Coordinates of C-alpha atoms in Angstrom, one line a residue:
M635 CA -71.8 205.3 93.9
K636 CA -72.9 208.0 95.7
K637 CA -70.4 210.6 97.2
C638 CA -70.5 213.5 100.0
T639 CA -70.5 216.9 97.8
K640 CA -67.9 217.9 100.0
C641 CA -65.5 215.2 100.8
L642 CA -64.8 212.4 99.2
L643 CA -67.3 209.4 101.4
P644 CA -69.1 207.3 99.6
E645 CA -72.4 205.8 100.8
T646 CA -71.1 202.7 102.0
H647 CA -69.4 204.4 104.5
E648 CA -70.9 202.8 107.7
S649 CA -73.6 205.5 109.4
I650 CA -73.0 207.7 106.8
T651 CA -76.6 209.9 106.0
F652 CA -76.2 212.7 103.2
D653 CA -78.5 216.1 103.5
E654 CA -80.1 218.0 101.1
N655 CA -77.8 219.4 99.6
G656 CA -75.6 216.0 99.4
V657 CA -73.1 217.0 102.2
C658 CA -72.5 213.8 104.1
S659 CA -73.4 213.6 108.4
I660 CA -69.7 213.9 108.9
C661 CA -69.0 216.7 106.7
R662 CA -71.7 218.4 109.2
Q663 CA -70.9 217.2 112.5
V664 CA -67.2 218.4 111.8
E665 CA -69.1 222.0 110.6
Y666 CA -70.4 222.2 114.2
K667 CA -67.7 221.2 116.1
K668 CA -65.5 224.4 114.6
D669 CA -68.7 226.7 115.2
K670 CA -71.3 225.7 117.8
I671 CA -68.8 224.2 120.6
N672 CA -67.5 226.7 123.2
W673 CA -63.9 224.9 123.3
E674 CA -63.0 226.8 126.6
A675 CA -65.9 225.7 128.9
K676 CA -65.4 222.1 127.7
K677 CA -61.5 222.0 128.7
E678 CA -63.2 223.6 132.3
E679 CA -65.1 220.6 132.3
L680 CA -62.6 218.5 131.8
K681 CA -60.3 219.9 134.4
E682 CA -63.3 219.6 137.1
L683 CA -63.8 215.8 135.9
I684 CA -59.8 215.1 136.4
E685 CA -60.0 217.2 139.9
S686 CA -62.8 215.0 141.6
Y687 CA -60.4 212.1 141.0
R688 CA -57.2 213.4 141.6
G689 CA -54.8 211.7 144.5
K690 CA -58.1 209.7 145.7
Y691 CA -56.3 206.7 143.8
D692 CA -53.5 204.8 143.0
Y693 CA -53.6 206.4 139.6
D694 CA -55.5 209.3 138.8
C695 CA -56.4 207.7 135.5
I696 CA -56.4 204.6 133.0
V697 CA -55.2 205.8 129.5
P698 CA -55.7 203.4 126.7
F699 CA -52.7 203.2 124.7
S700 CA -51.7 201.9 121.6
G701 CA -48.4 203.7 120.3
G702 CA -50.2 205.0 117.8
K703 CA -50.7 209.3 117.7
D704 CA -54.1 209.5 119.1
S705 CA -53.7 207.5 122.5
V706 CA -49.5 209.3 122.7
W707 CA -51.1 212.7 122.2
T708 CA -53.8 211.9 125.1
L709 CA -51.4 210.8 127.4
Y710 CA -48.9 213.9 126.7
Y711 CA -51.5 216.3 126.4
L712 CA -53.2 215.1 130.1
M713 CA -49.9 214.9 131.9
K714 CA -48.5 217.9 130.1
E715 CA -51.7 220.1 131.1
F716 CA -52.9 218.8 133.9
K717 CA -49.7 216.9 135.8
I718 CA -51.7 213.6 136.4
K719 CA -50.4 210.4 137.2
P720 CA -51.7 208.0 134.7
L721 CA -52.0 203.7 134.4
V722 CA -50.9 203.4 131.1
V723 CA -53.1 200.0 129.6
R724 CA -52.2 198.8 126.2
F725 CA -53.8 195.5 124.8
D726 CA -51.3 194.1 122.0
H727 CA -53.0 192.9 118.9
G728 CA -50.6 190.2 118.0
F729 CA -49.2 192.9 115.2
L730 CA -47.2 195.6 116.4
R731 CA -44.4 196.5 114.3
P732 CA -40.8 197.7 115.3
N733 CA -40.9 201.6 115.1
L734 CA -44.0 201.2 117.4
N735 CA -42.6 199.2 120.2
E736 CA -39.8 201.7 120.2
N737 CA -41.7 204.7 119.7
T738 CA -43.3 203.6 123.3
I739 CA -40.2 203.3 124.4
K740 CA -39.7 206.6 123.7
V741 CA -42.6 207.8 124.7
L742 CA -42.9 206.1 128.7
R743 CA -39.4 206.8 128.9
N744 CA -39.9 210.7 128.1
L745 CA -43.0 210.9 130.0
G746 CA -42.5 209.1 132.9
A747 CA -45.8 206.9 133.1
D748 CA -46.5 203.0 134.7
F749 CA -47.4 201.0 131.6
H750 CA -49.6 197.7 131.8
T751 CA -49.3 195.5 129.0
F752 CA -51.6 192.4 128.1
T753 CA -50.8 189.5 125.0
P754 CA -53.6 187.4 124.7
N755 CA -53.2 183.9 123.5
W756 CA -52.5 183.6 120.1
K757 CA -54.2 180.5 120.0
V758 CA -57.5 182.4 120.9
V759 CA -56.6 185.2 118.4
Q760 CA -56.2 183.0 115.8
K761 CA -59.7 181.8 116.2
L762 CA -61.2 185.1 116.7
M763 CA -59.8 186.4 113.8
L764 CA -60.7 183.5 111.5
Q765 CA -64.3 183.4 112.8
S766 CA -64.7 187.5 112.4
F767 CA -63.7 187.2 109.0
L768 CA -66.1 184.5 107.6
E769 CA -69.3 186.0 109.7
K770 CA -68.3 189.6 109.2
G771 CA -65.5 190.4 106.5
D772 CA -63.8 191.8 109.2
F773 CA -60.3 189.6 111.0
C774 CA -60.3 192.7 113.3
W775 CA -62.8 191.8 116.1
H776 CA -60.0 191.0 118.9
C777 CA -58.3 193.9 118.4
H778 CA -61.8 196.2 118.7
T779 CA -63.1 194.4 121.4
G780 CA -59.6 193.7 123.1
I781 CA -58.8 197.8 123.1
F782 CA -61.8 198.9 124.6
S783 CA -62.7 196.1 127.0
Y784 CA -59.7 195.2 128.9
P785 CA -59.1 198.7 130.3
M786 CA -62.2 198.4 131.8
H787 CA -61.2 195.2 133.1
V788 CA -58.2 197.0 134.3
A789 CA -60.2 200.0 136.2
L790 CA -61.5 197.0 138.2
R791 CA -58.7 195.6 139.2
Y792 CA -56.6 198.7 140.0
N793 CA -59.8 200.4 141.4
V794 CA -59.2 203.6 139.2
P795 CA -62.8 205.2 138.1
L796 CA -61.5 207.6 135.1
I797 CA -60.6 206.4 131.6
L798 CA -59.8 208.8 129.1
W799 CA -59.4 207.6 125.8
G800 CA -58.7 209.6 122.7
E801 CA -60.8 211.2 119.9
P802 CA -64.3 210.7 119.6
S803 CA -66.2 208.4 117.1
S804 CA -68.4 211.4 115.6
E805 CA -64.7 212.6 114.3
Y806 CA -65.4 210.0 111.6
T807 CA -68.5 208.4 111.8
S808 CA -72.3 209.2 112.7
Y809 CA -72.9 206.7 115.4
Y810 CA -72.8 209.6 118.0
S811 CA -72.7 213.0 116.8
Y812 CA -70.7 216.1 118.5
E813 CA -74.2 217.7 119.7
E814 CA -74.5 214.1 121.9
E815 CA -72.6 213.5 124.9
E816 CA -70.5 210.2 123.8
E817 CA -69.6 207.9 127.2
V818 CA -66.8 205.2 126.2
D819 CA -69.5 202.8 128.1
E820 CA -70.8 199.2 127.4
K821 CA -74.1 200.9 125.0
R822 CA -71.2 202.6 122.8
F823 CA -69.0 199.2 122.4
N824 CA -72.3 197.3 121.5
R825 CA -72.9 200.3 119.0
Y826 CA -69.6 201.3 117.7
V827 CA -67.4 198.2 118.6
N828 CA -67.7 194.6 118.6
L829 CA -69.2 194.3 114.3
G830 CA -72.6 193.2 116.5
I831 CA -70.9 190.1 117.9
N832 CA -70.6 190.1 121.7
A833 CA -68.2 187.0 123.3
V834 CA -71.2 185.5 124.1
D835 CA -72.6 185.2 120.4
M836 CA -68.8 184.4 119.2
A837 CA -68.3 181.7 121.9
V838 CA -71.6 180.0 120.3
R839 CA -69.9 180.8 116.6
L840 CA -67.1 178.9 117.5
G841 CA -69.2 175.7 118.9
G842 CA -67.3 175.4 121.9
A843 CA -63.7 175.2 120.7
L844 CA -62.4 178.2 123.7
D845 CA -63.0 178.0 127.2
E846 CA -65.6 180.3 127.9
R847 CA -62.8 182.0 130.2
D848 CA -60.8 182.6 127.1
F849 CA -63.3 185.5 126.0
K850 CA -63.3 187.5 129.0
P851 CA -60.6 190.6 127.6
Y852 CA -62.8 190.4 125.0
S853 CA -66.2 190.9 127.0
Y854 CA -67.3 194.4 128.9
P855 CA -67.4 193.7 132.5
P856 CA -70.6 193.7 134.3
L857 CA -72.4 197.3 134.8
K858 CA -72.5 196.9 138.1
D859 CA -69.5 196.6 139.2
L860 CA -68.5 199.7 137.0
R861 CA -71.4 201.5 139.0
K862 CA -70.1 200.7 142.1
L863 CA -66.0 201.8 140.9
Q864 CA -68.3 205.2 140.0
Y865 CA -66.8 205.0 136.8
R866 CA -66.2 207.3 133.9
S867 CA -64.9 206.5 131.0
V868 CA -64.6 209.6 128.0
C869 CA -63.2 210.9 124.9
L870 CA -60.3 214.0 125.6
G871 CA -61.6 214.8 122.2
S872 CA -64.5 215.4 123.6
Y873 CA -63.4 218.3 125.5
I874 CA -60.5 219.6 123.4
P875 CA -60.7 220.1 119.3
W876 CA -58.8 216.8 118.2
D877 CA -56.7 218.2 115.2
V878 CA -54.2 214.9 114.0
K879 CA -51.9 216.9 112.5
T880 CA -51.5 219.4 114.5
Q881 CA -50.8 217.1 117.5
S882 CA -48.7 214.7 115.4
K883 CA -46.3 216.9 114.5
I884 CA -46.2 217.9 118.5
I885 CA -45.3 214.3 119.5
Q886 CA -42.7 214.3 116.4
E887 CA -40.9 217.6 118.1
E888 CA -41.4 217.0 122.2
L889 CA -41.6 213.0 122.6
G890 CA -39.3 211.2 119.7
W891 CA -41.9 209.9 118.2
Q892 CA -41.4 208.8 114.5
G893 CA -44.2 208.3 111.9
D894 CA -43.9 205.2 109.7
L895 CA -45.2 204.2 106.0
V896 CA -48.6 202.2 105.5
E897 CA -49.1 199.6 102.7
N898 CA -51.3 201.9 99.9
V899 CA -50.9 204.9 101.6
P900 CA -49.6 208.4 100.5
E901 CA -46.0 208.7 102.4
Q902 CA -46.9 212.2 104.2
Y903 CA -49.8 210.7 106.1
N904 CA -47.2 208.6 107.9
Y905 CA -48.8 209.5 111.3
E906 CA -51.3 208.0 110.5
K907 CA -52.4 204.0 111.7
I908 CA -48.9 202.9 112.0
E909 CA -49.7 200.2 114.8
C910 CA -50.2 197.3 113.2
Y911 CA -48.7 195.2 110.4
M912 CA -52.5 193.6 109.1
Q913 CA -53.2 197.5 108.4
G914 CA -52.5 197.0 104.8
V915 CA -55.4 193.9 104.5
R916 CA -57.7 195.6 106.6
D917 CA -58.1 198.6 104.2
Y918 CA -57.6 196.4 101.3
I919 CA -60.8 194.4 102.8
K920 CA -62.4 197.7 103.3
Y921 CA -62.1 198.6 99.7
I922 CA -63.4 195.0 98.5
K923 CA -66.6 195.3 100.4
R924 CA -67.2 198.9 100.6
G925 CA -65.2 200.5 97.6
Y926 CA -63.1 203.3 99.2
T927 CA -60.4 202.8 101.6
R928 CA -58.1 204.9 103.7
P929 CA -56.7 207.2 101.3
T930 CA -60.3 208.2 100.8
H931 CA -60.5 208.7 104.4
L932 CA -57.6 211.0 104.8
A933 CA -58.4 213.5 101.7
S934 CA -62.2 214.2 103.4
I935 CA -60.3 214.8 106.7
D936 CA -58.4 217.4 105.0
I937 CA -61.0 218.7 102.7
R938 CA -62.4 219.2 105.6
N939 CA -59.9 221.1 106.9
D940 CA -59.4 223.2 104.0
R941 CA -56.0 221.5 103.2
M942 CA -56.7 219.9 100.3
S943 CA -59.3 220.2 97.2
R944 CA -61.7 217.5 95.8
E945 CA -59.7 217.4 92.6
E946 CA -56.7 217.1 94.6
G947 CA -58.2 213.8 96.6
E948 CA -59.2 212.4 93.4
L949 CA -56.2 212.3 92.0
M950 CA -54.3 211.0 95.2
I951 CA -57.4 208.1 95.8
G952 CA -56.7 206.7 92.0
R953 CA -53.0 206.4 92.6
F954 CA -52.9 204.5 96.0
E955 CA -56.9 202.9 96.4
G956 CA -57.1 199.6 95.4
K957 CA -53.9 197.8 95.1
E958 CA -53.4 194.0 97.0
P959 CA -50.9 194.3 99.6
P960 CA -47.5 192.1 99.8
S961 CA -48.9 191.6 103.8
L962 CA -52.0 189.5 102.4
E963 CA -49.9 186.4 102.0
I964 CA -48.7 186.8 105.8
F965 CA -52.4 186.4 106.6
L966 CA -53.7 184.1 104.7
E967 CA -51.2 182.1 106.7
L968 CA -51.8 183.1 109.9
V969 CA -55.3 181.8 109.1
G970 CA -55.3 179.1 107.5
L971 CA -57.0 180.4 104.2
T972 CA -56.1 180.4 100.5
K973 CA -56.1 184.0 97.9
E974 CA -59.3 182.1 96.5
E975 CA -61.7 182.0 99.5
F976 CA -60.3 185.3 100.9
Y977 CA -61.5 187.0 98.3
K978 CA -64.8 185.0 97.9
I979 CA -65.1 185.8 101.6
C980 CA -64.3 189.1 101.5
E981 CA -67.0 189.7 98.6
S982 CA -70.1 187.7 100.6
H983 CA -69.8 190.8 102.3
T984 CA -70.0 193.6 99.5
V985 CA -71.6 196.5 100.6
S986 CA -74.8 197.7 97.7
P987 CA -74.2 199.7 95.4
W988 CA -70.4 198.6 95.5
K989 CA -69.6 195.8 93.1
F990 CA -66.2 194.8 93.5
S991 CA -63.8 193.6 90.5
A992 CA -61.2 191.3 90.9
I993 CA -59.5 191.5 87.2
E994 CA -56.8 193.6 86.7
K995 CA -55.5 194.1 90.2
E996 CA -52.7 196.1 91.0
V997 CA -50.1 194.6 93.9
G998 CA -48.6 197.3 96.2
G999 CA -45.1 197.6 97.2
K1000 CA -43.6 195.7 100.1
L1001 CA -42.8 198.3 103.0
P1002 CA -39.2 198.3 104.6
D1003 CA -39.9 196.6 107.8
F1004 CA -41.6 193.8 106.0
D1005 CA -39.1 191.1 106.3
S1006 CA -39.7 191.5 110.0
W1007 CA -43.3 190.9 110.4
S1008 CA -43.5 187.7 111.8
R1009 CA -45.3 184.7 110.3
A1010 CA -45.1 182.3 113.6
G1011 CA -48.1 180.5 114.6
K1012 CA -50.0 179.9 111.1
M1013 CA -52.6 178.3 111.3
K1014 CA -52.5 174.4 110.7
R1015 CA -55.4 173.7 107.0
E1016 CA -57.2 171.2 108.9
D1017 CA -57.9 173.7 112.5
A1018 CA -59.1 176.3 109.2
D1019 CA -61.0 173.4 107.9
I1020 CA -63.2 172.9 110.8
Q1021 CA -64.2 176.9 111.4
I1022 CA -64.9 176.8 107.3
D1023 CA -67.3 173.5 107.5
N1024 CA -69.2 175.0 111.0
W1025 CA -69.5 178.4 108.9
K1026 CA -70.9 177.0 106.2
K1027 CA -73.4 175.2 107.9
T1028 CA -75.2 178.2 109.1
Q1029 CA -75.4 180.2 105.7

């Protein structure tokens, strides 16, 4: 596969393009971020934005929150720098890890903020996971859509027009660049978040198996309602330079936030994607489909920031990528699939020119908290068969 001549991202990375020198669009975006943006002026814009909403509503803004490094930094920075009164909103995707939950308690108690959390119907989540995995080779549709749509519903419910998110998508993909104004709106939701399947599409694909009301948390609110609210939904990372390593260190020191190990990720990145115990499965699916996974992503970030050489990155990737995660057995139980079916479905979504081979695959090690990961609510095989059979009819 073709790879960026600067970082290690391959041509199968979503939205990537290469220039005449073989440098990828994400590297060029980060160069623009470092060299062309007046961050002092951008911070002043943020200050003006916050002041235009401050004190006019029950809350100055909504901060969507997972408890991971980016949302914790966002909340910490906004409260410390601008003394805001936020409503912190979490969409619980169903796979929160014990350390993550403890971190959330520490952060909220140390900062002092009201917390609104929503845990959706597990039976609905199960069907959505299986259907999106069948359709796109990505079981996280409920999480992607819920995280980005549910806080917008809360904004309407509590009459809070300003929503402040974490990093912009231009930090890691090329759906947007740093040269553009990136609003976290329905356009972005459809372009970047929902895998090209909106809630109406998903309802149709499930053939009436769910009540239409079940899809509301995954549906973007009507634009007319948001306009009436006079909403703004933007990323903090559009106004301050994003640096995950520095930010992670600060929240550890100031809030007691603790990192965690993640399946098949080097331990020095213990701040990365610690929220979800299905993260290892998600990363492994990316390897099957696209030929790379999280170590490539992390090495590429470090290379762009002059913290790692390409050679060091390649060695790290060789050590950690392509291993089957132990959490796969839990995932298969929860969605009612066999391992053979899993591989067949994943390989049907492979992105050319990558070709996956399951021969002599290695299995990664279990993490210390593995035995605490819930297996409750396993899908019955007959229920999975109904969805699989209906999906096969459309192929």
